Amino acid sequence: MLILLILLASYLHITNGVFDMSVMDVIKTLLRIEANPKFDLVIFEFRLPRIVIAGLVGIGLGLAGVVLQGITRNGLADPGILGINAGAGAAVVIFMFFFQLKLVSADMSSWLSILMMPLFGFIGGAIAAILIFSFALKNGHLDMQRLILTGIAINSGFGALSLFLSLKMSAQDFESAAIWMAGSIYNANWIFALTMLPWLLVLGMYVYRKSHLLDYFQLEEDSITSLGIAVEKEKMKLLLASVGLVSACVSVSGSIGFIGLMAPHIAKQLVGIQHRFVMPVSALIGAALLILADFIGKTVFAPSELAVGIVVSIIGIPYFLYLLVKSKA
Amino acid sequence: MKKINIVSFSILAVFPFLIALVALVSITYGTKDISAMTVWQAMAAFDPSNVDHQIIRTGRIPRVAAVLLVGAFLAVAGAVMQGITRNYLASPSLMGVNDGSAFVITLAIVFFPGLPNYQMILLSMLGSALGAGIVFGFGSLIRNGLSPVRLAIIGTVIGTFLSSIATAIAMYFQVSQTVSAWYNTKVHMVDMDMLILSIPFGLTGLVLALLSAKAITITSLGEDIAMGLGQKTKAVRIISMLAVVCLTGTAVALVGKIAFVGLVIPHITRFLVGVDYRYIIPCAAVIGAFFLALCDVLSRYVNYPFETPIGVLTALVGVPFFLYLVRKHGGEKRA
């Protein structure tokens, strides 16, 4: 069902655009019947990598959202709202500032530096996460409202830092830095997809294997400890794993909020609260949402493109407010 | 309350000098340093063919005047909001007031291009009212929604929403550049006509704020006390919100969105002069003006010879301060 949805979104995405194509053309090109160099270029160099990246980022954010909501026991947790995105984004901008990476014209020679980017993002995201949690921790307990507020502050702090650094850059670097701040994937290419894939696979597997822990975390603190689980240690590991996932996404697509918020909630409505099921479903929903949002961003506003991050905010914020109304004070 | 507040009088006596000093620095130093003598000549004996005189008259003076006004406006707007809602996190930028202005201005640029400046200021004020209205309306819809922390969350989220929609609209009608010239901080390109126009609007806001100062003090003690003292709470709220709308709307129309001034300055002022808003409001105005002018001067030197957006500097002060406030006060209601 969900896979059908993703396919539908991808279908819309691949056939529409500044350059419209018929389904037959797409199928012919993909299956290598009557290959047409013009179609090849559009599909393999522009649209397909973009869809793949939107899908991968959606999966990563969907997973990270489940983990964050699980460990904070807070239905409003989202990597974007908590400021992890902003931290990772700022680190990536710092990285670009010092290494003068020309991402607009990324090719094989900058392979190594592109591989480094998620690592840098990870450091920034981890710093943001540590900051957030150290501020929000009150008598050893996480206070949900402080968590979000601290996230807001961290967001604007790192946002200002990124802005400051990006203004010191050369014009070309600035352009690529601007992408990170808006949250957009229009310059997607296969190298990016390959860079984030290992992060997604390894960390995705890891958090999935730990999904039973997230079920336990919903219990009272005392009862978990009595089950013989080192709660704090496991929480920390899971937190770092989700920061890793987010960083891989941010280093490719910039800061995209609210996917990590929406996907887990929709997934829980569909398959109940067991994280074993919630996690994969949430990942798929994240992918579908992001592909769809990117499709909206590129077609509704054609010939200019709206950053996918903004499309997601417009959809996601009403949902966030709805959750806020529903949640008990 | 009869006792004369010495601290606030010394603030009101000292800060004009500090402001004059920072204004002079702001006018004389920059990418091109100009001597104080030339500045005097530009004022007293203006010579249109002298480039330095032109820079001073059309660039430097409007700029410093604008940051002084906006600093005062935002600080007072923040003080009034904090007092009236008893919410220590209330401030124009956190409660979606700024974003409301920017949103309505975007609509105006798209649908009614070429409106005269004074109408733009009015629309900007309308937008402030709209943003504040949505945020507080939503806040009162949900349980506990008017508590400081919740309201700040709602305000930020709705603010982001309004500015996302504004971005989308601007993109769709391909006016992004015009719009971003309007509401991104633009202290370096202040429009002289706009500056002159904004003075009456802003002054109206300041006067309204001063007139309601006593009532705000009473409101800030708590709803029950205010009612007990026979205060017409509703009327006070309306007048003071009108003041906030005037002040913020004018500030956004003049230089764009600047965050944290309206949050930080009222706290500093209250710390210095106590809880009486008859003193807080004028003191916040002078401290705010000084603070923003100082930020503006610094913004030219952080990354010399390039300018840094002034918002980066206000965030530098504002973010740690904000975190400190949240950590210290949490969800309690006080201002």
XYZ file of C-alpha atoms in Angstrom:
664
model
C 0.000 0.000 0.000
C 2.664 2.468 1.064
C 4.992 1.277 -1.608
C 2.233 1.961 -4.096
C 1.949 5.458 -2.701
C 5.668 5.998 -3.121
C 5.481 4.685 -6.648
C 2.594 6.992 -7.410
C 4.492 9.977 -6.038
C 7.572 8.990 -7.998
C 5.492 8.567 -11.106
C 4.117 12.074 -10.770
C 7.552 13.374 -10.039
C 9.266 11.694 -12.954
C 6.757 12.519 -15.660
C 6.070 16.126 -14.733
C 8.327 19.082 -14.705
C 9.515 21.844 -16.908
C 9.973 19.103 -19.474
C 6.879 16.886 -19.517
C 7.197 13.275 -20.527
C 4.681 10.542 -21.135
C 4.674 7.372 -19.075
C 5.621 5.383 -22.133
C 8.676 7.548 -22.663
C 9.733 7.005 -19.084
C 9.227 3.272 -19.204
C 10.992 2.994 -22.508
C 13.921 4.921 -21.194
C 14.123 3.037 -17.933
C 13.902 -0.354 -19.590
C 16.375 0.680 -22.255
C 13.923 0.200 -25.129
C 14.482 2.910 -27.707
C 16.843 4.849 -25.499
C 16.727 8.534 -26.261
C 19.707 10.578 -25.105
C 17.548 13.545 -24.248
C 15.244 11.496 -22.039
C 18.239 9.683 -20.587
C 19.688 12.956 -19.462
C 16.501 14.221 -17.854
C 15.664 10.983 -16.141
C 19.006 9.593 -15.057
C 20.812 12.828 -14.319
C 18.053 15.022 -12.947
C 14.843 13.383 -11.919
C 15.799 9.918 -10.757
C 18.574 11.002 -8.371
C 16.261 13.612 -6.996
C 13.521 11.119 -6.318
C 15.979 8.665 -4.801
C 17.431 11.313 -2.539
C 14.016 12.607 -1.506
C 13.098 9.030 -0.676
C 16.287 8.347 1.272
C 16.072 11.600 3.219
C 12.447 10.858 3.982
C 13.394 7.413 5.287
C 16.172 8.843 7.432
C 14.031 11.582 8.920
C 11.117 9.218 9.456
C 13.355 6.815 11.405
C 15.055 9.568 13.385
C 11.658 10.984 14.290
C 10.469 7.645 15.683
C 13.618 7.267 17.761
C 13.508 10.822 19.107
C 9.848 10.627 19.988
C 10.477 7.265 21.616
C 13.376 8.267 23.825
C 11.977 11.637 24.825
C 8.489 10.169 25.257
C 7.397 13.338 23.579
C 5.047 13.279 20.640
C 6.225 16.666 19.450
C 9.907 15.776 19.062
C 11.328 16.251 15.605
C 14.936 16.729 14.531
C 14.038 20.049 12.924
C 12.111 21.426 15.874
C 14.759 20.288 18.359
C 17.487 22.094 16.440
C 19.532 19.038 15.496
C 19.051 19.925 11.842
C 20.344 23.422 12.451
C 23.424 22.127 14.263
C 24.253 19.698 11.507
C 23.561 22.364 8.906
C 25.877 24.843 10.598
C 28.629 22.233 10.764
C 28.234 21.520 7.073
C 28.426 25.228 6.311
C 31.558 25.511 8.445
C 33.017 22.580 6.570
C 32.261 24.194 3.228
C 33.697 27.444 4.463
C 37.044 25.922 5.327
C 37.338 23.507 2.464
C 35.893 25.682 -0.276
C 33.873 22.815 -1.547
C 32.230 23.469 -4.872
C 29.119 21.429 -4.441
C 27.269 23.011 -7.277
C 29.742 21.391 -9.624
C 30.335 18.238 -7.632
C 32.280 15.607 -9.522
C 34.424 12.615 -8.729
C 37.431 14.669 -7.700
C 35.568 16.038 -4.690
C 34.443 12.525 -3.816
C 36.417 12.409 -0.634
C 35.196 15.726 0.686
C 31.618 14.796 -0.037
C 32.122 11.618 1.941
C 33.381 13.735 4.800
C 30.329 15.949 4.926
C 27.966 13.659 6.817
C 30.741 13.193 9.380
C 30.975 16.902 9.927
C 27.238 17.140 10.021
C 27.275 14.439 12.664
C 29.625 16.422 14.884
C 27.457 19.523 14.562
C 24.258 17.598 15.137
C 25.756 15.878 18.173
C 26.881 19.209 19.631
C 23.389 20.599 19.105
C 21.826 17.519 20.687
C 24.124 17.713 23.717
C 23.390 21.411 24.136
C 19.672 20.867 23.867
C 19.579 18.041 26.339
C 21.854 19.705 28.834
C 19.600 22.735 28.869
C 16.350 20.858 28.921
C 17.321 18.367 31.601
C 15.671 19.258 34.868
C 16.313 17.063 37.882
C 17.275 14.289 35.518
C 14.002 14.480 33.643
C 13.370 15.815 30.196
C 10.838 18.581 30.224
C 9.084 18.574 26.891
C 8.328 22.270 26.689
C 11.831 23.291 27.592
C 13.067 20.840 24.993
C 11.141 22.552 22.228
C 11.999 26.051 23.433
C 15.670 25.226 23.650
C 15.366 23.822 20.168
C 13.950 27.116 18.968
C 16.857 29.000 20.510
C 19.441 26.577 19.140
C 17.800 26.900 15.738
C 18.146 30.643 15.606
C 21.642 30.550 17.093
C 22.999 28.093 14.566
C 20.971 29.814 11.863
C 22.738 33.086 12.614
C 26.115 31.316 12.651
C 25.454 29.718 9.265
C 24.281 33.007 7.830
C 27.361 34.787 9.115
C 29.746 32.219 7.661
C 27.937 31.915 4.388
C 28.227 35.655 3.853
C 31.996 35.370 4.151
C 32.103 32.804 1.388
C 32.719 33.276 -2.275
C 29.626 33.708 -4.402
C 29.645 30.140 -5.606
C 30.067 28.632 -2.169
C 27.352 30.905 -0.924
C 24.959 29.471 -3.412
C 25.522 25.959 -2.192
C 25.427 27.097 1.426
C 22.088 28.764 0.817
C 20.726 25.383 -0.200
C 21.487 23.952 3.228
C 19.730 26.727 4.983
C 16.549 26.459 2.975
C 16.288 22.690 2.825
C 16.217 21.762 -0.798
C 17.241 18.927 -3.047
C 17.207 20.434 -6.475
C 20.888 19.891 -7.037
C 20.652 16.196 -6.268
C 23.040 13.802 -7.913
C 24.046 10.182 -7.570
C 27.140 10.910 -5.490
C 25.004 12.336 -2.717
C 22.704 9.357 -2.828
C 25.671 7.002 -2.490
C 27.162 9.003 0.363
C 24.152 8.787 2.552
C 23.258 5.208 1.746
C 25.764 3.537 4.111
C 24.721 5.774 7.000
C 21.131 4.980 6.366
C 21.725 1.238 6.078
C 23.957 0.813 9.113
C 22.150 3.159 11.466
C 18.746 2.153 10.146
C 19.490 -1.486 10.901
C 20.833 -0.539 14.300
C 17.792 1.419 15.402
C 15.477 -1.230 13.994
C 17.214 -3.897 16.044
C 16.744 -1.723 19.109
C 13.086 -1.039 18.389
C 11.925 -3.267 21.252
C 13.809 -0.924 23.600
C 11.712 1.987 22.435
C 8.634 0.015 23.455
C 10.072 -0.391 26.954
C 10.916 3.280 27.170
C 7.222 4.079 27.097
C 6.925 2.432 30.515
C 7.722 4.099 33.788
C 11.392 4.709 34.408
C 11.488 2.363 37.403
C 9.946 -0.570 35.622
C 12.460 -0.347 32.778
C 15.373 -0.404 35.176
C 13.882 -3.434 36.859
C 13.902 -5.197 33.489
C 17.678 -4.967 33.632
C 18.136 -2.366 30.908
C 20.797 0.310 31.266
C 18.312 3.026 30.380
C 20.527 6.055 30.133
C 23.211 4.272 28.177
C 20.772 2.835 25.674
C 19.023 6.183 25.319
C 22.321 7.859 24.598
C 23.240 5.296 21.957
C 19.885 5.621 20.266
C 20.076 9.376 20.419
C 23.475 9.354 18.740
C 22.188 6.963 16.103
C 19.314 9.265 15.289
C 21.651 12.253 15.196
C 23.730 10.260 12.700
C 20.706 9.610 10.540
C 19.679 13.244 10.637
C 23.182 14.434 9.835
C 23.412 12.215 6.783
C 20.126 13.656 5.589
C 21.055 17.244 6.364
C 24.412 17.005 4.647
C 22.575 16.082 1.463
C 19.358 18.037 1.586
C 19.754 20.760 4.164
C 17.406 21.308 7.008
C 13.979 19.808 6.434
C 11.713 19.876 9.445
C 8.421 18.280 10.355
C 8.859 15.041 8.362
C 10.269 13.431 11.492
C 7.228 14.726 13.328
C 4.495 13.715 10.925
C 5.688 10.339 9.709
C 5.782 8.595 13.117
C 2.354 9.901 14.059
C 0.763 8.746 10.842
C 2.531 5.423 11.193
C 1.242 4.958 14.744
C -2.279 5.618 13.575
C -1.877 2.976 10.918
C -0.126 0.137 12.712
C -0.426 0.781 16.443
C 2.286 1.553 18.931
C 4.714 -1.336 18.566
C 7.947 0.167 17.355
C 8.835 -2.956 15.414
C 6.073 -2.012 12.993
C 6.035 1.721 13.475
C 9.619 2.138 12.400
C 9.542 0.745 8.852
C 6.115 2.214 8.185
C 7.243 5.611 9.384
C 10.306 5.404 7.158
C 8.162 4.654 4.117
C 5.694 7.403 4.955
C 8.566 9.823 5.328
C 9.820 8.863 1.885
C 6.384 9.213 0.308
C 5.778 12.579 1.965
C 9.061 14.012 0.883
C 8.823 12.833 -2.712
C 5.350 14.299 -2.882
C 6.435 17.567 -1.284
C 9.331 17.878 -3.681
C 6.964 17.249 -6.558
C 4.650 20.010 -5.300
C 7.573 22.358 -4.806
C 8.842 21.898 -8.308
C 5.586 21.918 -10.259
C 3.186 24.272 -8.512
C 5.699 27.065 -8.641
C 7.176 26.343 -12.043
C 9.246 27.691 -13.650
C 10.793 28.720 -10.345
C 11.164 26.109 -7.649
C 10.135 26.303 -4.052
C 12.537 24.659 -1.617
C 11.060 21.385 -0.434
C 11.702 22.440 3.171
C 9.191 25.249 2.796
C 6.566 22.984 1.258
C 7.034 20.596 4.156
C 6.652 23.430 6.685
C 3.430 24.580 5.124
C 2.026 21.071 5.376
C 3.706 20.182 8.641
C 2.962 23.188 10.832
C -0.823 22.816 10.832
C -0.230 19.199 11.737
C 2.079 20.231 14.564
C -0.537 22.664 15.874
C -3.164 19.953 15.653
C -0.959 17.659 17.738
C -0.339 20.471 20.204
C -4.086 20.969 20.625
C -4.635 17.263 21.094
C -1.785 16.688 23.526
C -2.533 17.218 27.172
C -1.046 20.275 28.779
C 5.130 54.213 44.150
C 5.567 57.809 45.205
C 9.267 57.378 45.753
C 11.270 58.721 42.843
C 13.108 55.981 41.101
C 16.725 57.134 41.069
C 18.020 54.413 38.804
C 15.526 55.154 36.085
C 16.259 58.848 36.210
C 19.956 58.264 35.921
C 19.289 55.918 33.002
C 17.207 58.572 31.331
C 19.931 61.116 32.020
C 22.946 59.036 30.975
C 21.677 57.099 27.995
C 21.023 60.084 25.723
C 24.745 60.826 25.971
C 25.638 57.234 25.224
C 23.213 57.293 22.322
C 24.730 60.496 20.999
C 28.166 58.927 21.321
C 27.252 55.731 19.502
C 25.401 57.744 16.878
C 28.491 59.839 16.284
C 30.640 56.719 16.000
C 28.082 55.228 13.665
C 28.145 58.299 11.453
C 31.872 58.853 11.372
C 33.183 55.297 11.093
C 32.334 52.866 8.386
C 33.785 51.529 5.190
C 34.903 55.085 4.675
C 35.914 56.946 7.817
C 34.750 60.518 7.892
C 35.988 63.098 10.365
C 33.650 64.653 12.880
C 34.405 68.025 11.342
C 33.085 66.914 7.980
C 30.004 65.545 9.682
C 29.384 68.937 11.241
C 29.858 70.637 7.913
C 27.490 68.225 6.238
C 24.856 69.210 8.744
C 25.546 72.926 8.937
C 26.778 73.758 5.468
C 25.659 71.015 3.141
C 27.586 70.841 -0.095
C 25.832 68.553 -2.632
C 28.996 68.123 -4.690
C 30.967 66.767 -1.723
C 30.780 62.973 -1.702
C 31.368 62.741 2.042
C 28.486 65.074 2.682
C 26.283 62.967 0.458
C 27.259 59.779 2.283
C 26.451 61.363 5.613
C 23.175 62.902 4.576
C 21.708 60.046 2.560
C 23.409 57.020 4.082
C 24.768 57.361 7.554
C 22.276 59.665 9.251
C 19.115 57.885 8.043
C 20.698 54.619 9.054
C 21.542 55.598 12.588
C 18.185 57.317 12.982
C 16.412 54.178 11.813
C 18.251 51.808 14.167
C 17.691 54.152 17.093
C 13.979 54.356 16.392
C 13.585 50.648 15.734
C 15.557 49.737 18.845
C 13.302 51.918 20.943
C 10.120 50.686 19.256
C 10.915 47.014 19.593
C 12.090 47.306 23.185
C 8.929 49.146 24.211
C 6.716 46.751 22.260
C 8.380 43.834 24.038
C 8.036 45.477 27.451
C 4.347 46.151 26.907
C 3.703 42.607 25.690
C 5.547 41.079 28.625
C 3.707 43.243 31.118
C 0.255 42.771 29.732
C 0.464 39.003 29.209
C 2.558 38.417 32.318
C 4.613 36.248 30.022
C 8.341 36.612 30.403
C 8.945 35.258 26.904
C 6.555 37.606 25.134
C 8.232 39.661 22.428
C 7.377 40.760 18.899
C 9.630 38.249 17.176
C 8.637 35.238 19.248
C 4.901 35.838 19.068
C 4.591 35.960 15.318
C 4.022 39.721 15.222
C 7.017 40.351 12.963
C 6.070 37.535 10.639
C 2.496 38.737 10.430
C 3.731 42.088 9.156
C 5.969 40.478 6.594
C 3.130 38.229 5.477
C 0.693 41.054 4.827
C 3.377 43.089 3.095
C 4.034 40.174 0.780
C 0.361 40.013 -0.093
C 0.328 43.753 -0.707
C 3.335 43.598 -2.999
C 1.751 40.791 -4.986
C -1.792 42.065 -5.264
C -1.483 45.824 -4.976
C 1.931 46.725 -6.316
C 3.072 50.316 -6.035
C 1.222 51.289 -2.893
C 2.460 54.520 -1.308
C 4.704 54.204 1.715
C 2.209 55.294 4.332
C -0.198 52.608 3.213
C 2.596 50.087 3.468
C 3.161 51.108 7.086
C -0.553 50.797 7.784
C -0.601 47.368 6.171
C 2.446 46.372 8.132
C 0.587 47.333 11.302
C -2.428 45.391 10.147
C -0.128 42.421 9.663
C 1.265 42.786 13.169
C -2.261 42.716 14.501
C -3.045 39.689 12.378
C 0.036 37.769 13.548
C -0.580 38.599 17.196
C -4.267 37.832 16.778
C -3.647 34.375 15.336
C -1.062 33.486 17.940
C -3.050 34.658 20.948
C -6.288 33.345 19.490
C -4.740 29.945 19.058
C -3.128 30.167 22.461
C -6.460 30.764 24.145
C -8.051 27.919 22.195
C -5.922 25.239 23.784
C -5.671 24.360 27.406
C -2.882 26.176 29.179
C -2.041 27.725 25.827
C -1.310 31.154 27.257
C 1.403 29.910 29.585
C 4.759 31.453 28.634
C 6.429 28.404 27.188
C 3.439 27.150 25.242
C 2.709 30.564 23.811
C 6.320 30.931 22.697
C 6.126 27.572 20.925
C 2.841 28.465 19.263
C 4.182 31.888 18.308
C 7.337 30.534 16.717
C 5.507 27.837 14.831
C 2.794 30.131 13.519
C 5.451 32.702 12.663
C 7.331 30.099 10.645
C 4.101 29.107 8.980
C 3.237 32.653 7.966
C 6.704 33.302 6.624
C 6.706 29.976 4.710
C 3.425 30.889 3.063
C 4.778 34.351 2.320
C 7.846 32.766 0.694
C 5.662 30.471 -1.365
C 3.407 33.299 -2.524
C 6.377 35.477 -3.372
C 7.917 32.611 -5.310
C 4.718 31.866 -7.177
C 4.225 35.437 -8.300
C 7.954 35.856 -8.854
C 8.375 38.844 -6.589
C 10.793 37.163 -4.165
C 13.408 39.809 -4.627
C 11.092 42.745 -3.976
C 9.667 40.998 -0.958
C 13.000 40.075 0.516
C 14.172 43.648 0.045
C 11.163 44.632 2.120
C 11.360 42.489 5.138
C 14.867 41.209 5.424
C 16.873 43.420 7.679
C 17.934 46.341 5.556
C 19.529 48.862 7.883
C 21.994 49.802 5.166
C 19.331 50.976 2.739
C 16.856 52.911 4.814
C 14.433 54.910 2.774
C 14.355 58.560 3.838
C 10.645 59.027 3.092
C 9.812 55.911 5.017
C 11.901 57.132 7.931
C 10.042 60.430 8.155
C 6.691 58.691 7.756
C 7.455 56.171 10.434
C 8.058 58.801 13.104
C 4.390 59.798 13.642
C 3.247 56.175 13.574
C 5.916 55.074 15.997
C 5.338 58.047 18.278
C 1.652 57.190 18.433
C 2.661 53.766 19.652
C 5.086 55.187 22.219
C 2.488 57.616 23.543
C -0.122 54.880 23.813
C 2.403 52.736 25.661
C 3.241 55.540 28.070
C -0.421 56.336 28.656
C -1.208 52.775 29.571
C 1.993 52.306 31.594
C 0.305 52.561 34.959
C -2.425 50.140 33.955
C 0.205 47.716 32.647
C 1.962 47.784 35.997
C -1.273 46.834 37.680
C -2.047 44.129 35.130
C 1.433 42.691 35.550
C 0.638 42.077 39.226
C -1.999 39.581 38.202
C -5.546 39.406 36.939
C -7.139 39.200 40.392
C -5.342 42.193 41.810
C -6.089 44.221 38.699
C -9.772 43.373 38.887
C -9.799 44.097 42.602
C -8.364 47.522 41.945
C -11.211 48.169 39.557
C -9.147 48.090 36.418
C -10.897 47.723 33.084
C -8.646 44.895 31.972
C -10.165 44.569 28.541
C -9.717 48.234 27.637
C -6.123 48.148 28.867
C -5.392 45.098 26.793
C -6.832 46.655 23.667
C -4.966 49.943 24.048
C -1.672 48.317 24.851
C -1.986 45.818 22.004
C -2.669 48.778 19.745
C 0.586 50.288 20.957
C 2.439 47.032 20.225
C 0.916 46.862 16.769
C 1.901 50.460 15.960
C 5.436 49.986 17.205
C 6.167 46.625 15.624
C 4.417 47.393 12.375
C 6.452 50.551 11.933
C 9.696 48.835 12.893
C 9.195 46.020 10.382
C 8.192 48.436 7.649
C 11.308 50.482 8.304
C 14.083 47.890 8.573
C 12.567 44.407 8.428
C 12.493 41.632 10.959
C 14.937 41.961 13.842
C 14.692 39.376 16.576
C 15.514 39.343 20.294
C 15.671 43.101 20.951
C 12.096 43.039 22.170
C 12.855 40.046 24.356
C 16.144 40.988 25.965
C 15.884 44.722 26.591
C 12.716 44.663 28.731
C 14.325 42.095 31.029
C 17.466 44.158 31.432
C 15.360 47.238 32.060
C 13.199 45.532 34.657
C 16.311 44.251 36.358
C 17.617 47.821 36.582
C 14.538 49.877 37.416
C 12.099 47.506 39.068
C 8.503 46.668 38.281
C 6.894 50.033 37.588
C 6.086 50.326 33.907
C 5.958 54.118 34.108
C 9.726 53.866 34.470
C 10.255 50.687 32.488
C 8.775 51.999 29.249
C 10.891 55.156 28.814
C 14.018 53.378 30.069
C 13.439 50.435 27.756
C 13.131 52.901 24.883
C 16.519 54.520 25.502
C 18.311 51.272 26.316
C 16.802 49.603 23.262
C 17.845 52.464 21.012
C 21.377 52.367 22.383
C 21.609 48.588 22.121
C 20.499 48.381 18.513
C 22.697 51.295 17.450
C 25.640 49.561 19.124
C 24.817 46.292 17.353
C 24.662 48.196 14.111
C 28.119 49.702 14.607
C 29.545 46.327 15.575
C 27.902 44.675 12.587
C 30.130 46.750 10.344
C 33.312 45.597 12.034
C 32.774 41.910 12.745
C 33.649 41.024 9.191
C 35.280 44.184 7.953
C 34.950 45.523 5.238
C 31.783 43.507 4.698
C 28.668 44.079 6.709
C 27.153 41.378 8.858
C 23.383 41.303 9.134
C 22.417 43.022 12.356
C 20.244 40.024 13.217
C 23.375 37.912 13.640
C 24.539 40.250 16.388
C 21.205 40.454 18.157
C 21.044 36.656 18.046
C 24.520 36.487 19.555
C 23.203 38.281 22.631
C 19.657 37.041 22.426
C 20.046 33.283 22.139
C 22.085 32.728 25.322
C 19.818 35.143 27.148
C 16.749 33.296 25.938
C 18.178 29.955 27.079
C 18.999 31.456 30.444
C 15.440 32.747 30.840
C 13.903 29.420 29.917
C 16.201 27.594 32.297
C 15.550 29.975 35.133
C 11.830 30.523 34.873
C 10.453 27.498 33.035
C 6.678 27.627 32.797
C 5.887 30.151 35.502
C 4.031 33.346 34.742
C 5.843 36.510 35.623
C 7.001 39.704 34.016
